[in-house]
PDB file of C-alpha atoms in Angstrom:
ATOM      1  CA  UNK A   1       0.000   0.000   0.000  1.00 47.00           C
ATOM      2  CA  UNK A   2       1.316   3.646  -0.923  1.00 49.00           C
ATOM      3  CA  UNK A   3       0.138   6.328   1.524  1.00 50.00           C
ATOM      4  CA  UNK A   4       0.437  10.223   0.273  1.00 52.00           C
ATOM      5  CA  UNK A   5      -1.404  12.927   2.094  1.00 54.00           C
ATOM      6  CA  UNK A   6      -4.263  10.847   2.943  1.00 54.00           C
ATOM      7  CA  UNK A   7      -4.263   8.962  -0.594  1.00 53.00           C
ATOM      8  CA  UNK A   8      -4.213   5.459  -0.982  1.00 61.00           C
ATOM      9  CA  UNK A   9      -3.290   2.910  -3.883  1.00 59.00           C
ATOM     10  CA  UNK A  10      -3.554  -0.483  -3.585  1.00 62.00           C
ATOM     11  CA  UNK A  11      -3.076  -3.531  -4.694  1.00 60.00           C
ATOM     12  CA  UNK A  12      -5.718  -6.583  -3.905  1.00 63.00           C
ATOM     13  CA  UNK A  13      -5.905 -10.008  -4.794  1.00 60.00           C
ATOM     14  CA  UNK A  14      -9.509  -9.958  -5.048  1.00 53.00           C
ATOM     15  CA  UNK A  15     -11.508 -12.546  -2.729  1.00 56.00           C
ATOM     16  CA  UNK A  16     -12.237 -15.973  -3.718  1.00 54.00           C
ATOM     17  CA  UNK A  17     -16.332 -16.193  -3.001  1.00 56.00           C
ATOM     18  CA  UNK A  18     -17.396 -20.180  -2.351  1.00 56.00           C
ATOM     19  CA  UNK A  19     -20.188 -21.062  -4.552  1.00 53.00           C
ATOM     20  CA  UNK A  20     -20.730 -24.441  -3.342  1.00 58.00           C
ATOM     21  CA  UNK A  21     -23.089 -26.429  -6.232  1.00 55.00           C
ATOM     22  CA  UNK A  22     -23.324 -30.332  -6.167  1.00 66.00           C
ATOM     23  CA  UNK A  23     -20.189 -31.683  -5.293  1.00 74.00           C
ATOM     24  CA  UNK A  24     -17.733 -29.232  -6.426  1.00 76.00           C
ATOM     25  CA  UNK A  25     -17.532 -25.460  -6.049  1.00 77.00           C
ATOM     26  CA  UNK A  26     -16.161 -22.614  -7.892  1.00 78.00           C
ATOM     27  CA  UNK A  27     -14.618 -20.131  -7.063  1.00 80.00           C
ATOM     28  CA  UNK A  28     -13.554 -16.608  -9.213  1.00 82.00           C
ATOM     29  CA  UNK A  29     -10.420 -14.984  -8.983  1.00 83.00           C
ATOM     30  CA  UNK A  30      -9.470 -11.356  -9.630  1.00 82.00           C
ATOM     31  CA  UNK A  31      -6.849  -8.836  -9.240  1.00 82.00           C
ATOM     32  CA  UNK A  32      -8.393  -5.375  -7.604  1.00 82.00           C
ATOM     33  CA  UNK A  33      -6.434  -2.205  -8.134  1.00 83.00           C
ATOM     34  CA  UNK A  34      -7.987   0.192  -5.413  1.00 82.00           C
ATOM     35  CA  UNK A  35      -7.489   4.453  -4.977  1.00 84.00           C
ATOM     36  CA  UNK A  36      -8.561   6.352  -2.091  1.00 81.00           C
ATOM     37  CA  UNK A  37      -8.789   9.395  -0.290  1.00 79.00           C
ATOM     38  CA  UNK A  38     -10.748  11.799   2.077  1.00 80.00           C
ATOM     39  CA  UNK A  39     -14.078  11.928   0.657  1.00 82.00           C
ATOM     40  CA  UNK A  40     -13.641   9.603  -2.626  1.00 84.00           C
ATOM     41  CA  UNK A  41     -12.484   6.539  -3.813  1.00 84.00           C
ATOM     42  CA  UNK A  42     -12.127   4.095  -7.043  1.00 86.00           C
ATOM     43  CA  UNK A  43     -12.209   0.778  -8.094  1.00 84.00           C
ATOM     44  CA  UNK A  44     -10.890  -1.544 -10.898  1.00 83.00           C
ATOM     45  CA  UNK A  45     -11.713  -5.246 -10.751  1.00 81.00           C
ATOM     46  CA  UNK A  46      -9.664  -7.512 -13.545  1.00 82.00           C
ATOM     47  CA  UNK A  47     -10.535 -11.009 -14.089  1.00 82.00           C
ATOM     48  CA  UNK A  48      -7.640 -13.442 -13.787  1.00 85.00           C
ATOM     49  CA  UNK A  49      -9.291 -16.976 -13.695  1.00 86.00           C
ATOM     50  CA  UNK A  50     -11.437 -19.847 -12.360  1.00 86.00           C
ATOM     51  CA  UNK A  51     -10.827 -22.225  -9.941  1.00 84.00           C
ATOM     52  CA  UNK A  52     -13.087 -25.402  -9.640  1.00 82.00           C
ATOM     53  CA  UNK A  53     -12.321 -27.478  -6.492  1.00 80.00           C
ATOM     54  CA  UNK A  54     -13.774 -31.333  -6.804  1.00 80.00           C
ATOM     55  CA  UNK A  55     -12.600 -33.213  -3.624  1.00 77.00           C
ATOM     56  CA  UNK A  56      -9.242 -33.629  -3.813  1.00 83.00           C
ATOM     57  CA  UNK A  57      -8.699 -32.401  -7.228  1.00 89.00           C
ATOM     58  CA  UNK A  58      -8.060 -28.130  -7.757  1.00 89.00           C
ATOM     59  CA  UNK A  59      -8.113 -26.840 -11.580  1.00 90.00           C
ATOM     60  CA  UNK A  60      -7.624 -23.343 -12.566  1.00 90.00           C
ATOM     61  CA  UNK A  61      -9.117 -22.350 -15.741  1.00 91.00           C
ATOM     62  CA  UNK A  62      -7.483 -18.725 -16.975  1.00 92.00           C
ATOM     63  CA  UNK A  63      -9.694 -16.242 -18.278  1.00 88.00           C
ATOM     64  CA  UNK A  64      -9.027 -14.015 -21.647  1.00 87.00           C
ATOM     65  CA  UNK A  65      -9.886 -10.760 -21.221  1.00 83.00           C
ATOM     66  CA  UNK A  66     -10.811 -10.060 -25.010  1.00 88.00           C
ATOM     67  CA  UNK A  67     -12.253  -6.496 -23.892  1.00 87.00           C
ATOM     68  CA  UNK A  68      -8.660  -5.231 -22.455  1.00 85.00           C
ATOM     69  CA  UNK A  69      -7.107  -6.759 -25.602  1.00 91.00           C
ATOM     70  CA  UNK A  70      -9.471  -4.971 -28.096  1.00 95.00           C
ATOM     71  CA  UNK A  71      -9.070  -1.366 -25.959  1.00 94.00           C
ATOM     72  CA  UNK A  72      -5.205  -1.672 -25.955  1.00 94.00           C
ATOM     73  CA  UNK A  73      -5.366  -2.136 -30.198  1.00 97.00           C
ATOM     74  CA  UNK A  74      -7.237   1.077 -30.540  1.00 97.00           C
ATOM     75  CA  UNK A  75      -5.211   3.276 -28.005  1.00 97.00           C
ATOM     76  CA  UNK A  76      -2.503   1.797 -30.089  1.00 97.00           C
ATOM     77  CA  UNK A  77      -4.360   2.393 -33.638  1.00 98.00           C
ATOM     78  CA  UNK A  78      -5.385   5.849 -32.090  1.00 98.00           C
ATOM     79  CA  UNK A  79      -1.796   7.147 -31.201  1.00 97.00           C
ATOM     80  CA  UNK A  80      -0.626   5.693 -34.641  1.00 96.00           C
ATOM     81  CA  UNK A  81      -3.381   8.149 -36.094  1.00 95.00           C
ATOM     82  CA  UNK A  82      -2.473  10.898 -33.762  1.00 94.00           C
ATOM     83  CA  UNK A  83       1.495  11.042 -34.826  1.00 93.00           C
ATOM     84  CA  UNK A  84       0.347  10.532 -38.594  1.00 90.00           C
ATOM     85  CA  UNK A  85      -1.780  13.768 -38.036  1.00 89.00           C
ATOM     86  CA  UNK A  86       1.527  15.612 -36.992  1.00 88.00           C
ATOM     87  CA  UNK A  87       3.412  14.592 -39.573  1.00 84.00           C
ATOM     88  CA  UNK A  88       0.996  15.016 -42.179  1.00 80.00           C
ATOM     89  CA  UNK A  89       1.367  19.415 -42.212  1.00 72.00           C
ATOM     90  CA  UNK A  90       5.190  19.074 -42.079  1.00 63.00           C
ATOM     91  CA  UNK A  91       5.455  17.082 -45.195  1.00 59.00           C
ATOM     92  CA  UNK A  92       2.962  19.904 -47.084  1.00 60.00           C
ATOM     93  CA  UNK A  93       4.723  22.423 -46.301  1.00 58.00           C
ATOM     94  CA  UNK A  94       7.841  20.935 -47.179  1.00 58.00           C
ATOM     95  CA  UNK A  95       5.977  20.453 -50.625  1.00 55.00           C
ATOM     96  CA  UNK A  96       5.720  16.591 -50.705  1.00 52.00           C
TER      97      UNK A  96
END
């Protein structure tokens, strides 16, 4: 945890809630990225994976986050557009 001046970023691993159904249970995991101060606060969940207990047995199933994948394409796509919009008025008025 970093504390500045009554501000507060954190770092979770989110909590594992039991769902018991039948004979196994499942149970969701999640990394939590958490900011606070006096008055306000803010939270981001991220999905990591899902463990499914069955007696003795434990498998971990990893989830894709296709959402965070398709959101870091366009910021890339979008800064790729911005620097071609700088560039574009120095090569007219260089006469190319």
């Amino acid at each position: 945890m970093l504390k500045n001046n009554r501000q507060y970023i954190s770092l979770v691993e989110g909590s594992a809630i039991e769902s018991p159904s039948g004979n196994f249970q499942v149970l969701p995991q999640s990394r939590v990225v958490q900011l606070s101060g006096s008055g306000w606060g803010w939270v981001w969940n991220r999905p990591t994976g899902v463990v499914i207990r069955q007696k003795d047995e434990e498998h971990r199933i990893p989830v894709f986050n296709f959402t965070r994948i398709i959101t870091l394409l366009l910021y890339g796509v979008s800064v790729f557009l911005v620097v071609l919009g700088l560039l574009k008025p120095r090569n007219i008025q260089r006469g190319a």
